[in-house]
């Protein structure tokens, strides 16, 4: 335990407190550090709903950002408006010992580096998504284009300039080595979940009372975007009308998924809006089966660290994943579910649904034990603590 208190400025445009729906990675990690005070700078437009909101909780500062609806120049303006606001916050008040700037978009780390240099702080680059490679594989950017070349140069430059790099999966380490980064300057702090947070809360409306349920209750929770491959789950629901499917979340493809479910006349599929993390944690254990789907991209096969997978396991819900690589290894190591390709999703859900209660209970216990040993917020916060302590 450190004797004195140091400060860290955390830049993440899409960070959320536990009282809101969305990414709570940073409040849950930095809130567990010893001897560190933190300030998380977030934007005031939700990534998925596009609605404006303000965070008024300790440790957070919201900055005003512009709206956008599509992946066009308005989205770039949205990033730039966040960077301008984050810069103003970073130049005010106490000098931070560390500026910790998180991707996916690379303009946030760029303004983080500028702040660190101007204020005499150490700079940590956190990579939660490999841009621009992800944009290329999702067909949002053409490989070899001017924008791709510019982002590639910026990515390499930031990696070289960072005092330390934090990534979320070991699977991306070869990528950084190809950029010429010394492996000793990289630490993996994966996404994670705390099993104690997912104990059922009797004061909340149970998940089973929020929708009409027949058969097993199958849940998907998270972003409904192009990278998530969620249409395969709707197809599985069509093949399994005897079970109930709930999709919790928001994203750019959600309207299309709702229309697709209506086109198939599916009465066993229900879409819920995003649920604040504290509330979500208290009801997730009411599901029988959880589904983790991703688009079939080479990048994801190399490495990924999906929040929703750790949430499912921490809540003790058996999992079906369509992801290869690290998610498949985790589910198999935990002995808490099945990995199948997307076209076999219905078969895998049916297999878990037909297990007796004792077998599902065994998988539930396995899942919780695995997260507690390897992927808890407490375990990952210790890794982050080591990185920051060494820097100062």
PDB file of C-alpha atoms in Angstrom, residues 24-317:
ATOM      1  CA  UNK A  24     -18.153   1.057 -16.149  1.00  0.00           C
ATOM      2  CA  UNK A  25     -14.633  -0.353 -16.538  1.00  0.00           C
ATOM      3  CA  UNK A  26     -12.794   2.714 -15.309  1.00  0.00           C
ATOM      4  CA  UNK A  27     -14.849   3.618 -12.259  1.00  0.00           C
ATOM      5  CA  UNK A  28     -14.691  -0.018 -11.140  1.00  0.00           C
ATOM      6  CA  UNK A  29     -10.927  -0.273 -11.635  1.00  0.00           C
ATOM      7  CA  UNK A  30      -9.784   3.140 -10.426  1.00  0.00           C
ATOM      8  CA  UNK A  31     -12.238   3.035  -7.543  1.00  0.00           C
ATOM      9  CA  UNK A  32     -10.346   0.011  -6.197  1.00  0.00           C
ATOM     10  CA  UNK A  33      -6.870   1.584  -6.266  1.00  0.00           C
ATOM     11  CA  UNK A  34      -5.038   2.424  -3.061  1.00  0.00           C
ATOM     12  CA  UNK A  35      -3.224   5.718  -2.698  1.00  0.00           C
ATOM     13  CA  UNK A  36      -4.640   7.209  -5.876  1.00  0.00           C
ATOM     14  CA  UNK A  37      -7.198   9.942  -6.509  1.00  0.00           C
ATOM     15  CA  UNK A  38      -8.821   9.923  -9.945  1.00  0.00           C
ATOM     16  CA  UNK A  39     -10.860  12.137 -12.221  1.00  0.00           C
ATOM     17  CA  UNK A  40     -12.672  10.486 -15.153  1.00  0.00           C
ATOM     18  CA  UNK A  41     -13.545  12.836 -18.023  1.00  0.00           C
ATOM     19  CA  UNK A  42     -16.512  11.611 -20.080  1.00  0.00           C
ATOM     20  CA  UNK A  43     -18.680  13.000 -22.872  1.00  0.00           C
ATOM     21  CA  UNK A  44     -22.314  13.933 -22.324  1.00  0.00           C
ATOM     22  CA  UNK A  45     -23.840  11.963 -25.241  1.00  0.00           C
ATOM     23  CA  UNK A  46     -24.476   8.246 -24.831  1.00  0.00           C
ATOM     24  CA  UNK A  47     -22.586   6.070 -27.332  1.00  0.00           C
ATOM     25  CA  UNK A  48     -25.586   3.861 -28.123  1.00  0.00           C
ATOM     26  CA  UNK A  49     -28.757   5.838 -27.458  1.00  0.00           C
ATOM     27  CA  UNK A  50     -27.294   9.125 -28.786  1.00  0.00           C
ATOM     28  CA  UNK A  51     -29.179  10.885 -25.988  1.00  0.00           C
ATOM     29  CA  UNK A  52     -27.591  13.655 -23.963  1.00  0.00           C
ATOM     30  CA  UNK A  53     -26.996  13.054 -20.257  1.00  0.00           C
ATOM     31  CA  UNK A  54     -24.803  14.391 -17.466  1.00  0.00           C
ATOM     32  CA  UNK A  55     -22.823  12.501 -14.860  1.00  0.00           C
ATOM     33  CA  UNK A  56     -22.968  14.148 -11.445  1.00  0.00           C
ATOM     34  CA  UNK A  57     -21.143  11.522  -9.398  1.00  0.00           C
ATOM     35  CA  UNK A  58     -17.853  11.785  -7.516  1.00  0.00           C
ATOM     36  CA  UNK A  59     -14.838  11.121  -9.689  1.00  0.00           C
ATOM     37  CA  UNK A  60     -16.564  12.109 -12.951  1.00  0.00           C
ATOM     38  CA  UNK A  61     -16.497  15.262 -15.048  1.00  0.00           C
ATOM     39  CA  UNK A  62     -18.787  15.529 -18.089  1.00  0.00           C
ATOM     40  CA  UNK A  63     -17.877  17.668 -21.096  1.00  0.00           C
ATOM     41  CA  UNK A  64     -20.265  18.795 -23.812  1.00  0.00           C
ATOM     42  CA  UNK A  65     -19.942  16.998 -27.145  1.00  0.00           C
ATOM     43  CA  UNK A  66     -21.737  17.309 -30.475  1.00  0.00           C
ATOM     44  CA  UNK A  67     -24.395  14.882 -31.701  1.00  0.00           C
ATOM     45  CA  UNK A  68     -24.028  12.439 -34.590  1.00  0.00           C
ATOM     46  CA  UNK A  69     -26.214   9.717 -36.113  1.00  0.00           C
ATOM     47  CA  UNK A  70     -23.953   7.903 -38.598  1.00  0.00           C
ATOM     48  CA  UNK A  71     -20.297   7.099 -39.144  1.00  0.00           C
ATOM     49  CA  UNK A  72     -19.608  10.266 -41.103  1.00  0.00           C
ATOM     50  CA  UNK A  73     -17.925  13.638 -40.547  1.00  0.00           C
ATOM     51  CA  UNK A  74     -20.377  14.406 -37.718  1.00  0.00           C
ATOM     52  CA  UNK A  75     -18.921  11.535 -35.725  1.00  0.00           C
ATOM     53  CA  UNK A  76     -15.413  12.937 -36.213  1.00  0.00           C
ATOM     54  CA  UNK A  77     -16.703  16.295 -34.953  1.00  0.00           C
ATOM     55  CA  UNK A  78     -18.127  14.457 -31.941  1.00  0.00           C
ATOM     56  CA  UNK A  79     -14.653  13.095 -31.143  1.00  0.00           C
ATOM     57  CA  UNK A  80     -13.035  16.502 -31.641  1.00  0.00           C
ATOM     58  CA  UNK A  81     -15.562  18.221 -29.376  1.00  0.00           C
ATOM     59  CA  UNK A  82     -14.771  15.710 -26.625  1.00  0.00           C
ATOM     60  CA  UNK A  83     -11.037  16.263 -27.061  1.00  0.00           C
ATOM     61  CA  UNK A  84     -11.490  20.038 -26.775  1.00  0.00           C
ATOM     62  CA  UNK A  85     -13.517  19.654 -23.571  1.00  0.00           C
ATOM     63  CA  UNK A  86     -11.129  17.094 -22.102  1.00  0.00           C
ATOM     64  CA  UNK A  87      -8.193  19.403 -22.847  1.00  0.00           C
ATOM     65  CA  UNK A  88      -9.842  22.272 -20.975  1.00  0.00           C
ATOM     66  CA  UNK A  89     -10.529  20.026 -17.973  1.00  0.00           C
ATOM     67  CA  UNK A  90      -6.987  18.663 -18.013  1.00  0.00           C
ATOM     68  CA  UNK A  91      -5.416  22.121 -18.017  1.00  0.00           C
ATOM     69  CA  UNK A  92      -7.406  23.256 -14.988  1.00  0.00           C
ATOM     70  CA  UNK A  93      -6.751  22.516 -11.346  1.00  0.00           C
ATOM     71  CA  UNK A  94      -4.201  20.176  -9.820  1.00  0.00           C
ATOM     72  CA  UNK A  95      -1.478  18.716 -12.018  1.00  0.00           C
ATOM     73  CA  UNK A  96      -2.076  14.971 -12.482  1.00  0.00           C
ATOM     74  CA  UNK A  97       0.787  12.592 -11.870  1.00  0.00           C
ATOM     75  CA  UNK A  98      -0.505  10.381 -14.689  1.00  0.00           C
ATOM     76  CA  UNK A  99      -2.710  11.035 -17.711  1.00  0.00           C
ATOM     77  CA  UNK A 100      -4.447   7.777 -18.637  1.00  0.00           C
ATOM     78  CA  UNK A 101      -6.111   8.018 -22.057  1.00  0.00           C
ATOM     79  CA  UNK A 102      -8.244   5.247 -23.522  1.00  0.00           C
ATOM     80  CA  UNK A 103      -9.180   4.292 -27.078  1.00  0.00           C
ATOM     81  CA  UNK A 104     -11.034   3.123 -29.200  1.00  0.00           C
ATOM     82  CA  UNK A 105     -10.793   6.364 -31.170  1.00  0.00           C
ATOM     83  CA  UNK A 106      -7.204   7.587 -31.231  1.00  0.00           C
ATOM     84  CA  UNK A 107      -7.883  11.307 -30.831  1.00  0.00           C
ATOM     85  CA  UNK A 108      -8.490  10.813 -27.095  1.00  0.00           C
ATOM     86  CA  UNK A 109      -4.984   9.358 -26.531  1.00  0.00           C
ATOM     87  CA  UNK A 110      -3.564  12.138 -28.702  1.00  0.00           C
ATOM     88  CA  UNK A 111      -5.025  14.858 -26.473  1.00  0.00           C
ATOM     89  CA  UNK A 112      -3.911  12.772 -23.482  1.00  0.00           C
ATOM     90  CA  UNK A 113      -0.316  12.866 -24.690  1.00  0.00           C
ATOM     91  CA  UNK A 114      -0.533  16.638 -25.248  1.00  0.00           C
ATOM     92  CA  UNK A 115      -1.858  17.167 -21.712  1.00  0.00           C
ATOM     93  CA  UNK A 116       0.824  14.928 -20.230  1.00  0.00           C
ATOM     94  CA  UNK A 117       3.592  16.859 -21.974  1.00  0.00           C
ATOM     95  CA  UNK A 118       2.191  20.283 -21.064  1.00  0.00           C
ATOM     96  CA  UNK A 119       1.597  19.361 -17.419  1.00  0.00           C
ATOM     97  CA  UNK A 120       4.707  17.268 -16.840  1.00  0.00           C
ATOM     98  CA  UNK A 121       2.738  14.063 -16.251  1.00  0.00           C
ATOM     99  CA  UNK A 122       3.381  10.450 -17.208  1.00  0.00           C
ATOM    100  CA  UNK A 123       1.288   9.176 -20.103  1.00  0.00           C
ATOM    101  CA  UNK A 124      -0.476   5.808 -20.216  1.00  0.00           C
ATOM    102  CA  UNK A 125      -2.098   4.679 -23.458  1.00  0.00           C
ATOM    103  CA  UNK A 126      -4.949   2.215 -22.934  1.00  0.00           C
ATOM    104  CA  UNK A 127      -5.922   0.217 -26.027  1.00  0.00           C
ATOM    105  CA  UNK A 128      -9.408  -1.296 -25.783  1.00  0.00           C
ATOM    106  CA  UNK A 129      -9.863  -1.682 -29.535  1.00  0.00           C
ATOM    107  CA  UNK A 130      -7.270  -1.959 -32.303  1.00  0.00           C
ATOM    108  CA  UNK A 131      -7.906   1.069 -34.473  1.00  0.00           C
ATOM    109  CA  UNK A 132      -7.643   1.391 -37.407  1.00  0.00           C
ATOM    110  CA  UNK A 133      -7.664  -2.392 -37.970  1.00  0.00           C
ATOM    111  CA  UNK A 134     -11.176  -2.795 -36.539  1.00  0.00           C
ATOM    112  CA  UNK A 135     -12.519  -0.085 -38.855  1.00  0.00           C
ATOM    113  CA  UNK A 136     -11.058  -1.873 -41.868  1.00  0.00           C
ATOM    114  CA  UNK A 137     -12.487  -5.269 -40.906  1.00  0.00           C
ATOM    115  CA  UNK A 138     -15.933  -3.754 -40.272  1.00  0.00           C
ATOM    116  CA  UNK A 139     -15.761  -2.044 -43.702  1.00  0.00           C
ATOM    117  CA  UNK A 140     -15.909   1.438 -42.174  1.00  0.00           C
ATOM    118  CA  UNK A 141     -12.531   2.316 -43.687  1.00  0.00           C
ATOM    119  CA  UNK A 142     -10.709   1.124 -46.799  1.00  0.00           C
ATOM    120  CA  UNK A 143      -7.275  -0.347 -46.197  1.00  0.00           C
ATOM    121  CA  UNK A 144      -4.610   1.795 -47.806  1.00  0.00           C
ATOM    122  CA  UNK A 145      -6.826   4.886 -47.972  1.00  0.00           C
ATOM    123  CA  UNK A 146      -5.525   8.259 -46.816  1.00  0.00           C
ATOM    124  CA  UNK A 147      -7.511   8.052 -43.569  1.00  0.00           C
ATOM    125  CA  UNK A 148      -6.274   4.504 -42.918  1.00  0.00           C
ATOM    126  CA  UNK A 149      -2.654   5.534 -43.461  1.00  0.00           C
ATOM    127  CA  UNK A 150      -3.091   8.558 -41.190  1.00  0.00           C
ATOM    128  CA  UNK A 151      -4.641   6.499 -38.373  1.00  0.00           C
ATOM    129  CA  UNK A 152      -1.921   3.845 -38.747  1.00  0.00           C
ATOM    130  CA  UNK A 153       0.813   6.472 -38.370  1.00  0.00           C
ATOM    131  CA  UNK A 154      -0.968   7.944 -35.332  1.00  0.00           C
ATOM    132  CA  UNK A 155      -1.374   4.500 -33.745  1.00  0.00           C
ATOM    133  CA  UNK A 156       2.333   3.701 -34.101  1.00  0.00           C
ATOM    134  CA  UNK A 157       3.377   7.169 -32.879  1.00  0.00           C
ATOM    135  CA  UNK A 158       1.194   6.956 -29.767  1.00  0.00           C
ATOM    136  CA  UNK A 159       2.582   3.515 -28.941  1.00  0.00           C
ATOM    137  CA  UNK A 160       6.120   4.844 -29.166  1.00  0.00           C
ATOM    138  CA  UNK A 161       5.371   7.967 -27.129  1.00  0.00           C
ATOM    139  CA  UNK A 162       3.486   6.296 -24.280  1.00  0.00           C
ATOM    140  CA  UNK A 163       5.315   5.765 -21.003  1.00  0.00           C
ATOM    141  CA  UNK A 164       3.307   2.557 -20.695  1.00  0.00           C
ATOM    142  CA  UNK A 165       0.603   0.739 -22.667  1.00  0.00           C
ATOM    143  CA  UNK A 166      -2.344  -1.053 -21.085  1.00  0.00           C
ATOM    144  CA  UNK A 167      -4.230  -3.502 -23.287  1.00  0.00           C
ATOM    145  CA  UNK A 168      -7.228  -5.691 -22.544  1.00  0.00           C
ATOM    146  CA  UNK A 169      -6.070  -8.999 -24.032  1.00  0.00           C
ATOM    147  CA  UNK A 170      -2.812 -10.915 -24.410  1.00  0.00           C
ATOM    148  CA  UNK A 171      -3.922 -11.803 -27.929  1.00  0.00           C
ATOM    149  CA  UNK A 172      -2.951  -8.348 -29.164  1.00  0.00           C
ATOM    150  CA  UNK A 173       0.635  -8.458 -27.888  1.00  0.00           C
ATOM    151  CA  UNK A 174       2.055  -9.633 -31.254  1.00  0.00           C
ATOM    152  CA  UNK A 175       0.394  -6.603 -32.869  1.00  0.00           C
ATOM    153  CA  UNK A 176       2.293  -4.234 -30.579  1.00  0.00           C
ATOM    154  CA  UNK A 177       5.531  -6.109 -31.163  1.00  0.00           C
ATOM    155  CA  UNK A 178       5.074  -5.583 -34.915  1.00  0.00           C
ATOM    156  CA  UNK A 179       4.779  -1.857 -34.167  1.00  0.00           C
ATOM    157  CA  UNK A 180       8.172  -2.025 -32.483  1.00  0.00           C
ATOM    158  CA  UNK A 181       6.951  -1.730 -28.877  1.00  0.00           C
ATOM    159  CA  UNK A 182       9.089  -3.310 -26.158  1.00  0.00           C
ATOM    160  CA  UNK A 183       6.922  -5.970 -24.439  1.00  0.00           C
ATOM    161  CA  UNK A 184       8.140  -4.727 -21.038  1.00  0.00           C
ATOM    162  CA  UNK A 185       6.160  -1.521 -21.676  1.00  0.00           C
ATOM    163  CA  UNK A 186       2.860  -3.391 -22.073  1.00  0.00           C
ATOM    164  CA  UNK A 187       0.544  -4.731 -19.362  1.00  0.00           C
ATOM    165  CA  UNK A 188      -2.706  -6.589 -19.888  1.00  0.00           C
ATOM    166  CA  UNK A 189      -5.557  -5.425 -17.652  1.00  0.00           C
ATOM    167  CA  UNK A 190      -8.504  -7.311 -19.056  1.00  0.00           C
ATOM    168  CA  UNK A 191     -12.133  -6.414 -18.760  1.00  0.00           C
ATOM    169  CA  UNK A 192     -13.610  -8.091 -15.734  1.00  0.00           C
ATOM    170  CA  UNK A 193     -16.516  -8.413 -13.300  1.00  0.00           C
ATOM    171  CA  UNK A 194     -16.949  -8.857  -9.557  1.00  0.00           C
ATOM    172  CA  UNK A 195     -19.094 -11.874  -8.569  1.00  0.00           C
ATOM    173  CA  UNK A 196     -20.269 -10.182  -5.347  1.00  0.00           C
ATOM    174  CA  UNK A 197     -21.830  -7.414  -7.462  1.00  0.00           C
ATOM    175  CA  UNK A 198     -24.107  -9.912  -9.206  1.00  0.00           C
ATOM    176  CA  UNK A 199     -25.931 -11.335  -6.217  1.00  0.00           C
ATOM    177  CA  UNK A 200     -29.721 -11.208  -6.821  1.00  0.00           C
ATOM    178  CA  UNK A 201     -31.300  -8.075  -5.373  1.00  0.00           C
ATOM    179  CA  UNK A 202     -34.815  -8.735  -4.004  1.00  0.00           C
ATOM    180  CA  UNK A 203     -35.594  -5.011  -4.088  1.00  0.00           C
ATOM    181  CA  UNK A 204     -35.451  -4.986  -7.910  1.00  0.00           C
ATOM    182  CA  UNK A 205     -38.035  -6.260 -10.376  1.00  0.00           C
ATOM    183  CA  UNK A 206     -36.737  -9.702 -11.424  1.00  0.00           C
ATOM    184  CA  UNK A 207     -35.828 -10.239 -15.048  1.00  0.00           C
ATOM    185  CA  UNK A 208     -38.508 -12.932 -15.297  1.00  0.00           C
ATOM    186  CA  UNK A 209     -41.187 -10.397 -14.365  1.00  0.00           C
ATOM    187  CA  UNK A 210     -40.135  -7.872 -16.995  1.00  0.00           C
ATOM    188  CA  UNK A 211     -41.183 -10.071 -19.919  1.00  0.00           C
ATOM    189  CA  UNK A 212     -43.550 -13.033 -20.304  1.00  0.00           C
ATOM    190  CA  UNK A 213     -41.413 -16.149 -19.923  1.00  0.00           C
ATOM    191  CA  UNK A 214     -41.972 -19.681 -21.148  1.00  0.00           C
ATOM    192  CA  UNK A 215     -39.307 -22.370 -21.285  1.00  0.00           C
ATOM    193  CA  UNK A 216     -35.748 -21.307 -20.550  1.00  0.00           C
ATOM    194  CA  UNK A 217     -34.917 -17.605 -20.285  1.00  0.00           C
ATOM    195  CA  UNK A 218     -32.081 -16.782 -22.704  1.00  0.00           C
ATOM    196  CA  UNK A 219     -30.458 -13.354 -22.372  1.00  0.00           C
ATOM    197  CA  UNK A 220     -28.134 -11.194 -24.451  1.00  0.00           C
ATOM    198  CA  UNK A 221     -26.915  -7.955 -22.851  1.00  0.00           C
ATOM    199  CA  UNK A 222     -24.686  -5.392 -24.483  1.00  0.00           C
ATOM    200  CA  UNK A 223     -24.152  -3.342 -27.605  1.00  0.00           C
ATOM    201  CA  UNK A 224     -26.352  -4.086 -30.607  1.00  0.00           C
ATOM    202  CA  UNK A 225     -23.898  -3.090 -33.288  1.00  0.00           C
ATOM    203  CA  UNK A 226     -22.426  -4.478 -36.484  1.00  0.00           C
ATOM    204  CA  UNK A 227     -19.523  -6.032 -34.577  1.00  0.00           C
ATOM    205  CA  UNK A 228     -21.831  -8.064 -32.336  1.00  0.00           C
ATOM    206  CA  UNK A 229     -23.371 -10.475 -34.832  1.00  0.00           C
ATOM    207  CA  UNK A 230     -26.701 -10.491 -32.986  1.00  0.00           C
ATOM    208  CA  UNK A 231     -28.882 -11.479 -35.957  1.00  0.00           C
ATOM    209  CA  UNK A 232     -27.708 -15.057 -35.353  1.00  0.00           C
ATOM    210  CA  UNK A 233     -29.454 -14.911 -31.968  1.00  0.00           C
ATOM    211  CA  UNK A 234     -32.744 -13.816 -33.540  1.00  0.00           C
ATOM    212  CA  UNK A 235     -32.416 -16.705 -35.985  1.00  0.00           C
ATOM    213  CA  UNK A 236     -31.847 -19.057 -33.033  1.00  0.00           C
ATOM    214  CA  UNK A 237     -34.982 -17.713 -31.355  1.00  0.00           C
ATOM    215  CA  UNK A 238     -36.948 -18.517 -34.494  1.00  0.00           C
ATOM    216  CA  UNK A 239     -35.704 -22.111 -34.289  1.00  0.00           C
ATOM    217  CA  UNK A 240     -36.527 -22.372 -30.551  1.00  0.00           C
ATOM    218  CA  UNK A 241     -40.051 -20.967 -30.063  1.00  0.00           C
ATOM    219  CA  UNK A 242     -40.434 -22.977 -26.837  1.00  0.00           C
ATOM    220  CA  UNK A 243     -37.902 -20.679 -25.076  1.00  0.00           C
ATOM    221  CA  UNK A 244     -37.847 -16.944 -24.287  1.00  0.00           C
ATOM    222  CA  UNK A 245     -35.144 -14.590 -25.594  1.00  0.00           C
ATOM    223  CA  UNK A 246     -34.387 -11.167 -24.112  1.00  0.00           C
ATOM    224  CA  UNK A 247     -31.986  -8.717 -25.754  1.00  0.00           C
ATOM    225  CA  UNK A 248     -30.937  -5.909 -23.410  1.00  0.00           C
ATOM    226  CA  UNK A 249     -29.114  -2.944 -24.870  1.00  0.00           C
ATOM    227  CA  UNK A 250     -28.970  -0.461 -27.705  1.00  0.00           C
ATOM    228  CA  UNK A 251     -26.968   0.214 -30.823  1.00  0.00           C
ATOM    229  CA  UNK A 252     -27.091   1.129 -34.479  1.00  0.00           C
ATOM    230  CA  UNK A 253     -28.551  -2.203 -35.661  1.00  0.00           C
ATOM    231  CA  UNK A 254     -31.272  -2.462 -32.997  1.00  0.00           C
ATOM    232  CA  UNK A 255     -34.077  -1.019 -35.199  1.00  0.00           C
ATOM    233  CA  UNK A 256     -33.142  -3.491 -37.923  1.00  0.00           C
ATOM    234  CA  UNK A 257     -33.183  -6.404 -35.453  1.00  0.00           C
ATOM    235  CA  UNK A 258     -36.624  -5.404 -34.134  1.00  0.00           C
ATOM    236  CA  UNK A 259     -37.943  -5.217 -37.688  1.00  0.00           C
ATOM    237  CA  UNK A 260     -36.394  -8.608 -38.487  1.00  0.00           C
ATOM    238  CA  UNK A 261     -38.032 -10.225 -35.432  1.00  0.00           C
ATOM    239  CA  UNK A 262     -41.396  -8.759 -36.456  1.00  0.00           C
ATOM    240  CA  UNK A 263     -40.915  -9.985 -40.011  1.00  0.00           C
ATOM    241  CA  UNK A 264     -40.455 -13.498 -38.589  1.00  0.00           C
ATOM    242  CA  UNK A 265     -43.498 -13.014 -36.286  1.00  0.00           C
ATOM    243  CA  UNK A 266     -41.459 -13.975 -33.216  1.00  0.00           C
ATOM    244  CA  UNK A 267     -43.473 -13.659 -30.014  1.00  0.00           C
ATOM    245  CA  UNK A 268     -40.639 -15.164 -27.919  1.00  0.00           C
ATOM    246  CA  UNK A 269     -38.152 -12.321 -28.553  1.00  0.00           C
ATOM    247  CA  UNK A 270     -38.182  -9.204 -26.362  1.00  0.00           C
ATOM    248  CA  UNK A 271     -36.024  -6.092 -26.640  1.00  0.00           C
ATOM    249  CA  UNK A 272     -35.299  -4.079 -23.484  1.00  0.00           C
ATOM    250  CA  UNK A 273     -33.592  -0.708 -23.236  1.00  0.00           C
ATOM    251  CA  UNK A 274     -30.169  -0.511 -21.569  1.00  0.00           C
ATOM    252  CA  UNK A 275     -30.339  -1.075 -17.811  1.00  0.00           C
ATOM    253  CA  UNK A 276     -28.088   0.792 -15.323  1.00  0.00           C
ATOM    254  CA  UNK A 277     -25.195  -1.408 -14.260  1.00  0.00           C
ATOM    255  CA  UNK A 278     -26.183  -1.571 -10.590  1.00  0.00           C
ATOM    256  CA  UNK A 279     -29.698  -2.687 -11.523  1.00  0.00           C
ATOM    257  CA  UNK A 280     -28.496  -5.063 -14.227  1.00  0.00           C
ATOM    258  CA  UNK A 281     -26.138  -6.776 -11.780  1.00  0.00           C
ATOM    259  CA  UNK A 282     -29.001  -7.483  -9.407  1.00  0.00           C
ATOM    260  CA  UNK A 283     -31.223  -9.233 -11.970  1.00  0.00           C
ATOM    261  CA  UNK A 284     -28.871 -11.021 -14.406  1.00  0.00           C
ATOM    262  CA  UNK A 285     -28.686 -14.183 -12.294  1.00  0.00           C
ATOM    263  CA  UNK A 286     -32.377 -14.729 -13.074  1.00  0.00           C
ATOM    264  CA  UNK A 287     -31.505 -15.883 -16.596  1.00  0.00           C
ATOM    265  CA  UNK A 288     -31.022 -19.569 -17.429  1.00  0.00           C
ATOM    266  CA  UNK A 289     -28.641 -19.138 -20.373  1.00  0.00           C
ATOM    267  CA  UNK A 290     -26.598 -16.171 -21.611  1.00  0.00           C
ATOM    268  CA  UNK A 291     -25.421 -15.673 -25.176  1.00  0.00           C
ATOM    269  CA  UNK A 292     -22.250 -13.936 -26.320  1.00  0.00           C
ATOM    270  CA  UNK A 293     -22.137 -13.294 -30.065  1.00  0.00           C
ATOM    271  CA  UNK A 294     -19.581 -11.474 -32.203  1.00  0.00           C
ATOM    272  CA  UNK A 295     -19.073 -10.903 -35.892  1.00  0.00           C
ATOM    273  CA  UNK A 296     -16.649 -13.353 -37.482  1.00  0.00           C
ATOM    274  CA  UNK A 297     -13.628 -11.075 -37.894  1.00  0.00           C
ATOM    275  CA  UNK A 298      -9.948 -12.100 -37.946  1.00  0.00           C
ATOM    276  CA  UNK A 299      -9.245  -9.382 -35.372  1.00  0.00           C
ATOM    277  CA  UNK A 300     -11.633 -10.946 -32.869  1.00  0.00           C
ATOM    278  CA  UNK A 301     -10.118 -14.370 -33.404  1.00  0.00           C
ATOM    279  CA  UNK A 302      -6.714 -12.975 -32.457  1.00  0.00           C
ATOM    280  CA  UNK A 303      -7.928 -11.518 -29.192  1.00  0.00           C
ATOM    281  CA  UNK A 304     -10.810  -9.818 -27.404  1.00  0.00           C
ATOM    282  CA  UNK A 305     -11.964  -9.141 -23.842  1.00  0.00           C
ATOM    283  CA  UNK A 306     -15.775  -8.901 -23.878  1.00  0.00           C
ATOM    284  CA  UNK A 307     -17.402  -7.250 -20.862  1.00  0.00           C
ATOM    285  CA  UNK A 308     -20.665  -9.112 -21.308  1.00  0.00           C
ATOM    286  CA  UNK A 309     -18.947 -12.509 -21.113  1.00  0.00           C
ATOM    287  CA  UNK A 310     -17.415 -11.690 -17.722  1.00  0.00           C
ATOM    288  CA  UNK A 311     -20.746 -10.317 -16.494  1.00  0.00           C
ATOM    289  CA  UNK A 312     -22.509 -13.537 -17.461  1.00  0.00           C
ATOM    290  CA  UNK A 313     -19.927 -15.699 -15.716  1.00  0.00           C
ATOM    291  CA  UNK A 314     -19.813 -13.504 -12.601  1.00  0.00           C
ATOM    292  CA  UNK A 315     -23.589 -13.849 -12.315  1.00  0.00           C
ATOM    293  CA  UNK A 316     -23.265 -17.621 -12.619  1.00  0.00           C
ATOM    294  CA  UNK A 317     -25.201 -17.910 -15.881  1.00  0.00           C
TER     295      UNK A 317
END
